[in-house]
PDB file of N, CA and C in Angstrom:
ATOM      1  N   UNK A   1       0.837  -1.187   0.000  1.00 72.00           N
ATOM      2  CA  UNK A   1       0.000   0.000   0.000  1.00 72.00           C
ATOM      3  C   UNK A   1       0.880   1.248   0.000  1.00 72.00           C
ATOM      4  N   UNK A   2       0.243   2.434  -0.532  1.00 83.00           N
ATOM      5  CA  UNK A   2       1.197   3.771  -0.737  1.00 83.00           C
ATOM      6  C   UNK A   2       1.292   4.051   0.958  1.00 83.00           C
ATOM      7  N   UNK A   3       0.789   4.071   2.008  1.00 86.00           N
ATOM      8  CA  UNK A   3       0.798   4.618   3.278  1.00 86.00           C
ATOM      9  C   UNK A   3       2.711   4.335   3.451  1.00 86.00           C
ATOM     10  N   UNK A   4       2.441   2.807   3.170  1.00 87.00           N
ATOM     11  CA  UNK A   4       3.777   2.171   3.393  1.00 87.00           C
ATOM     12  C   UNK A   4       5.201   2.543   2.743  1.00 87.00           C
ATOM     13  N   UNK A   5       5.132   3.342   1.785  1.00 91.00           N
ATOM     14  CA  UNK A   5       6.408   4.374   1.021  1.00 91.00           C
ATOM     15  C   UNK A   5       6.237   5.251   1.833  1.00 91.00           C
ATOM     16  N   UNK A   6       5.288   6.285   2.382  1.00 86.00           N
ATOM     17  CA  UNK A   6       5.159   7.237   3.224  1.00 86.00           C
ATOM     18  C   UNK A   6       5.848   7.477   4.185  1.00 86.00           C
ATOM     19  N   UNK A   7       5.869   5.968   4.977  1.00 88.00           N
ATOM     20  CA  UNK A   7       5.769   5.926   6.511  1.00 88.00           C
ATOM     21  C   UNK A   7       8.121   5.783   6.191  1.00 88.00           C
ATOM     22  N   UNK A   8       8.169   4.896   5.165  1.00 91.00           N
ATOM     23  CA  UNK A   8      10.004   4.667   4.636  1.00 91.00           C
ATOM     24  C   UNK A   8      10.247   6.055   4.544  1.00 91.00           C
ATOM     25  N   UNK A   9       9.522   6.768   3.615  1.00 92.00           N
ATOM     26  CA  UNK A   9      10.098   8.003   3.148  1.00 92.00           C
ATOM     27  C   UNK A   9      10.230   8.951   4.712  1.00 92.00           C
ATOM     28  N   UNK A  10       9.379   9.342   5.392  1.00 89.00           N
ATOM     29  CA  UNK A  10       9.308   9.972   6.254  1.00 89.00           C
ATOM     30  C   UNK A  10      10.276   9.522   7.447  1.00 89.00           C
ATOM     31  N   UNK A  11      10.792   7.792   8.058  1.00 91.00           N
ATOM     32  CA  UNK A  11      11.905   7.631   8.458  1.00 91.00           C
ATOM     33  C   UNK A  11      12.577   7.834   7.904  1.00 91.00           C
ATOM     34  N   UNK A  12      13.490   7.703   6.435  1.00 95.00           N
ATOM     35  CA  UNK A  12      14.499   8.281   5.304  1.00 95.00           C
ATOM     36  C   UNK A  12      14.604   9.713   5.552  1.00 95.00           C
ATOM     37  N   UNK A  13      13.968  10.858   5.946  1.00 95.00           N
ATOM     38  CA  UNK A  13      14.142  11.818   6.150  1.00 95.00           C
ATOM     39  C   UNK A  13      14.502  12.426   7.528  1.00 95.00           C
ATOM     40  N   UNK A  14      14.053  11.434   8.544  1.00 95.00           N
ATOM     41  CA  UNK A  14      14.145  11.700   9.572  1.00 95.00           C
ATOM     42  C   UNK A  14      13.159  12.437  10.795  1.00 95.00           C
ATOM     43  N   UNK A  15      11.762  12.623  10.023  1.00 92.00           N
ATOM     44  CA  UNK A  15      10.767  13.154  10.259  1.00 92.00           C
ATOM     45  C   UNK A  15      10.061  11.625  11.583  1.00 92.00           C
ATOM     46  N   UNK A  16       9.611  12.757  12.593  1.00 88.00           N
ATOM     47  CA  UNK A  16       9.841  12.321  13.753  1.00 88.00           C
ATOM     48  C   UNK A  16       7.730  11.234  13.795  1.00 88.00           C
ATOM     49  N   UNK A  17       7.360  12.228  13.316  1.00 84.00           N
ATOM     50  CA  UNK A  17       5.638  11.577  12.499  1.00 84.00           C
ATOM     51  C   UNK A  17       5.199  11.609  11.506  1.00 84.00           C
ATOM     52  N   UNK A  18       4.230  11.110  11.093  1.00 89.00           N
ATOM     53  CA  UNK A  18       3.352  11.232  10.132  1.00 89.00           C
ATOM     54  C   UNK A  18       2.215  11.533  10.069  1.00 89.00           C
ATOM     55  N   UNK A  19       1.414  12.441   9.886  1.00 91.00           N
ATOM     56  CA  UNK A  19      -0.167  12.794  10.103  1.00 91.00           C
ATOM     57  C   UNK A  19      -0.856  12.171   9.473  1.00 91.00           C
ATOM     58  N   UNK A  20      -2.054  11.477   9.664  1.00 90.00           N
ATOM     59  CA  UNK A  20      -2.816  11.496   9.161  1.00 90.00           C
ATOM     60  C   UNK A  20      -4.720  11.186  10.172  1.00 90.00           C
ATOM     61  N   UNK A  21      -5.340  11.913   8.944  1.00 88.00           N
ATOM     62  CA  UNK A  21      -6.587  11.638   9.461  1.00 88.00           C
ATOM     63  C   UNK A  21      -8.046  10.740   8.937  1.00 88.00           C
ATOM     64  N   UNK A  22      -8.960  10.607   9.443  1.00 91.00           N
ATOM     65  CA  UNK A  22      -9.508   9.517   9.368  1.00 91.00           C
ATOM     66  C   UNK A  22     -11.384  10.064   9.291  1.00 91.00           C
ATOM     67  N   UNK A  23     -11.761   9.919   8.267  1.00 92.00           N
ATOM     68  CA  UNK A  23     -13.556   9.998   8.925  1.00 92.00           C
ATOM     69  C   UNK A  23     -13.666   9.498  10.197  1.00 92.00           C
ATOM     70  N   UNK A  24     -14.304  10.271  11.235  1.00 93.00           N
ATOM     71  CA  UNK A  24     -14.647   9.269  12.658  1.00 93.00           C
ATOM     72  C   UNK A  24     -16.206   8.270  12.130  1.00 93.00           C
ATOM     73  N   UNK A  25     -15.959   7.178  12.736  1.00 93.00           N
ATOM     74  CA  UNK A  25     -16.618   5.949  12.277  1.00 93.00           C
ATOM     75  C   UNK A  25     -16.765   5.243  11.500  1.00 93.00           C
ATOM     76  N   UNK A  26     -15.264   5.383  10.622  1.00 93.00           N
ATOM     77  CA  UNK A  26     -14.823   4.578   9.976  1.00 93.00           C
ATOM     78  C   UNK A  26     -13.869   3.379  10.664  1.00 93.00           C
ATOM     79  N   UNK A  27     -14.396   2.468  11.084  1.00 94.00           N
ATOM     80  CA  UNK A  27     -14.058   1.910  11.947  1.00 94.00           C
ATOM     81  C   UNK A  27     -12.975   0.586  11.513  1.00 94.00           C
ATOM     82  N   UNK A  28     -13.225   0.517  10.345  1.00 94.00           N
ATOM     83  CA  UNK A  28     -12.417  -0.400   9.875  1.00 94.00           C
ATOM     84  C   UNK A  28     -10.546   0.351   9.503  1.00 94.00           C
ATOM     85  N   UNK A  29     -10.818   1.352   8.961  1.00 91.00           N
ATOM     86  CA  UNK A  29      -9.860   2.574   8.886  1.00 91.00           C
ATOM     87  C   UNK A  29      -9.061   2.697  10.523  1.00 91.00           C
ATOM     88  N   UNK A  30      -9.969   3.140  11.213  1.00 92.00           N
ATOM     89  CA  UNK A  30      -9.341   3.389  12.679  1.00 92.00           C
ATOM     90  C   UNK A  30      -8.607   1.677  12.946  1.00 92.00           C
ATOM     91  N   UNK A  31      -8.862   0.902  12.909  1.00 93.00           N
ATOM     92  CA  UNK A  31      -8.218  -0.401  13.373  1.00 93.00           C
ATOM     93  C   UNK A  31      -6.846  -0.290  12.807  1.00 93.00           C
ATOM     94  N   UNK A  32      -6.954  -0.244  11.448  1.00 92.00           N
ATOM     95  CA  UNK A  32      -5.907  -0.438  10.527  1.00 92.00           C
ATOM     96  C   UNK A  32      -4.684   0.495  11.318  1.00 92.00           C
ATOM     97  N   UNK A  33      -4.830   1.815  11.277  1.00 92.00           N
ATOM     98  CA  UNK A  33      -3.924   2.850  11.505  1.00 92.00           C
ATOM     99  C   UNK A  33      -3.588   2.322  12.868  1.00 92.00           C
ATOM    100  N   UNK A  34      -4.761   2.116  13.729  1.00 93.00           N
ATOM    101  CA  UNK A  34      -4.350   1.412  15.597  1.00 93.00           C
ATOM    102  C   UNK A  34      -2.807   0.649  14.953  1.00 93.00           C
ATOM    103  N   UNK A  35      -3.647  -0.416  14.512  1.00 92.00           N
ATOM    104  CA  UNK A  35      -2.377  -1.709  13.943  1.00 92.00           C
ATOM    105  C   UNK A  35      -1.010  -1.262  13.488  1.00 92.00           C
ATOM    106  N   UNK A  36      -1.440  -0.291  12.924  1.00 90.00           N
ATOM    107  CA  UNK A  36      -0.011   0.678  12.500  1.00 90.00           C
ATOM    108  C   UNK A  36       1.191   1.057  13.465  1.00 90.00           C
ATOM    109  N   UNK A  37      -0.053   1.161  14.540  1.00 91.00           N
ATOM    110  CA  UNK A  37       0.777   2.436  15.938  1.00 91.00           C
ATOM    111  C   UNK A  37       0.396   3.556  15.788  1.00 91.00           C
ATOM    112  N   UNK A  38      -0.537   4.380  14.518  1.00 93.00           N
ATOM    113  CA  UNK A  38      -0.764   5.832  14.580  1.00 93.00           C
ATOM    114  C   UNK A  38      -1.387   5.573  16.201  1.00 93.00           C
ATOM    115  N   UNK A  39      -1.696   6.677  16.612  1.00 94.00           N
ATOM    116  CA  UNK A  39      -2.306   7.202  17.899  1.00 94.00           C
ATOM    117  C   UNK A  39      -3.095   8.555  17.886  1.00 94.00           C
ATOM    118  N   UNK A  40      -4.457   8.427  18.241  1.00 94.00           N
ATOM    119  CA  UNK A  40      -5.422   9.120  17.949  1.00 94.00           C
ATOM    120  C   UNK A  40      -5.128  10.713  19.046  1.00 94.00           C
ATOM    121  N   UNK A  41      -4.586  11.772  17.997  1.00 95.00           N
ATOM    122  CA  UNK A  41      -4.059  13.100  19.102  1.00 95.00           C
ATOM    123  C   UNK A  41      -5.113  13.952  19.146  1.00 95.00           C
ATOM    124  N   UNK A  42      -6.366  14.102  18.422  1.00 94.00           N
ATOM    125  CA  UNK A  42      -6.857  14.884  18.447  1.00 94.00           C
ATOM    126  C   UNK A  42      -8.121  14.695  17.137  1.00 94.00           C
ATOM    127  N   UNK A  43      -9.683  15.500  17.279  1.00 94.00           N
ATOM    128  CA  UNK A  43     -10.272  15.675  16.466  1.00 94.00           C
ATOM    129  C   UNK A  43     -10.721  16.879  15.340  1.00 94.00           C
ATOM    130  N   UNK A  44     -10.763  16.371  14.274  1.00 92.00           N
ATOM    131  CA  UNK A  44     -11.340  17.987  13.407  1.00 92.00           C
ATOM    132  C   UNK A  44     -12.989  18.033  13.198  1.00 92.00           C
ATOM    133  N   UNK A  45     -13.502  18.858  12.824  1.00 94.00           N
ATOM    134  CA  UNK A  45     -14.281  19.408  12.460  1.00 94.00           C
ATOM    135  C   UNK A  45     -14.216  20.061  11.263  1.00 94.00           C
ATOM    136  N   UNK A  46     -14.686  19.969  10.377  1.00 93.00           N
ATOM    137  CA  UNK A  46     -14.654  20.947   8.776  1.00 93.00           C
ATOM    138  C   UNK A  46     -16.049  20.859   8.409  1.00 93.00           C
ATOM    139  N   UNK A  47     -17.389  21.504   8.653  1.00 93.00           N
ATOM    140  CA  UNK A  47     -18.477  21.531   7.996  1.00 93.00           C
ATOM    141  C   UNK A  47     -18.983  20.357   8.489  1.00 93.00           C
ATOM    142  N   UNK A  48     -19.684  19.306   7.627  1.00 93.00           N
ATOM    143  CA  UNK A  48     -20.058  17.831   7.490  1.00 93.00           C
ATOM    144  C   UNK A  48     -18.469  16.923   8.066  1.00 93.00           C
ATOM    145  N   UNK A  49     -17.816  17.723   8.086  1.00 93.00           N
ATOM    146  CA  UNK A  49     -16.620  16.479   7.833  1.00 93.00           C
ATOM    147  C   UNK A  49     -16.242  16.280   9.555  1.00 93.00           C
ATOM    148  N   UNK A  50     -16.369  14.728  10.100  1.00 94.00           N
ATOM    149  CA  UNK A  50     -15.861  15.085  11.619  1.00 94.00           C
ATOM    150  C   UNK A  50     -14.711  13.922  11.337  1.00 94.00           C
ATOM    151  N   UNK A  51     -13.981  14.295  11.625  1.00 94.00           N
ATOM    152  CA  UNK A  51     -12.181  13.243  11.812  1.00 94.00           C
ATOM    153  C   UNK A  51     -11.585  13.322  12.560  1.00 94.00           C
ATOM    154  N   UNK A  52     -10.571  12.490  13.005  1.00 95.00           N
ATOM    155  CA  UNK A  52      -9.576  11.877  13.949  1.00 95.00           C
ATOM    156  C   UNK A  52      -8.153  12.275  13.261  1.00 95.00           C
ATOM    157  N   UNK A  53      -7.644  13.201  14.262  1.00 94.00           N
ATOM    158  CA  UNK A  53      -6.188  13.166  13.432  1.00 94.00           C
ATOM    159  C   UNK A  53      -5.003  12.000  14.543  1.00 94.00           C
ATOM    160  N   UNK A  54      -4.554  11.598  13.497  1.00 95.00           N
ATOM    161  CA  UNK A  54      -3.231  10.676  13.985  1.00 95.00           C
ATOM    162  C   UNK A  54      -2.078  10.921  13.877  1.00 95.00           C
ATOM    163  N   UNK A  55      -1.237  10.364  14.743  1.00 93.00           N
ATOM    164  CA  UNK A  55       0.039  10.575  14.160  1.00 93.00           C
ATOM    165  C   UNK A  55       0.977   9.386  14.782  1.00 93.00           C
TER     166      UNK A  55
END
């Protein structure tokens, strides 16, 4: 999966995280990233849009 060049590229650089965010109740999504190790820091709000940011 592309996440997975992301996550190389961003150790290759030396970059300490990676952001990303998630529709909340996408629940299959949230597992995946858990499985990852992201860790849920905080939520957004944009209009209709409610998400989980990770990192």
């Amino acid at each position: 999966m592309i996440l997975f060049v992301y996550i190389i590229f961003c150790k290759e650089k030396g970059k300490e995280y990676l952001r990303l965010d998630s529709l909340r109740g996408n629940e299959t999504l949230e597992d995946y990233y858990s499985m990852l190790g992201f860790v849920e820091k905080r939520t957004c709000v944009d209009r209709n849009y409610h998400g989980i940011l990770r990192e």
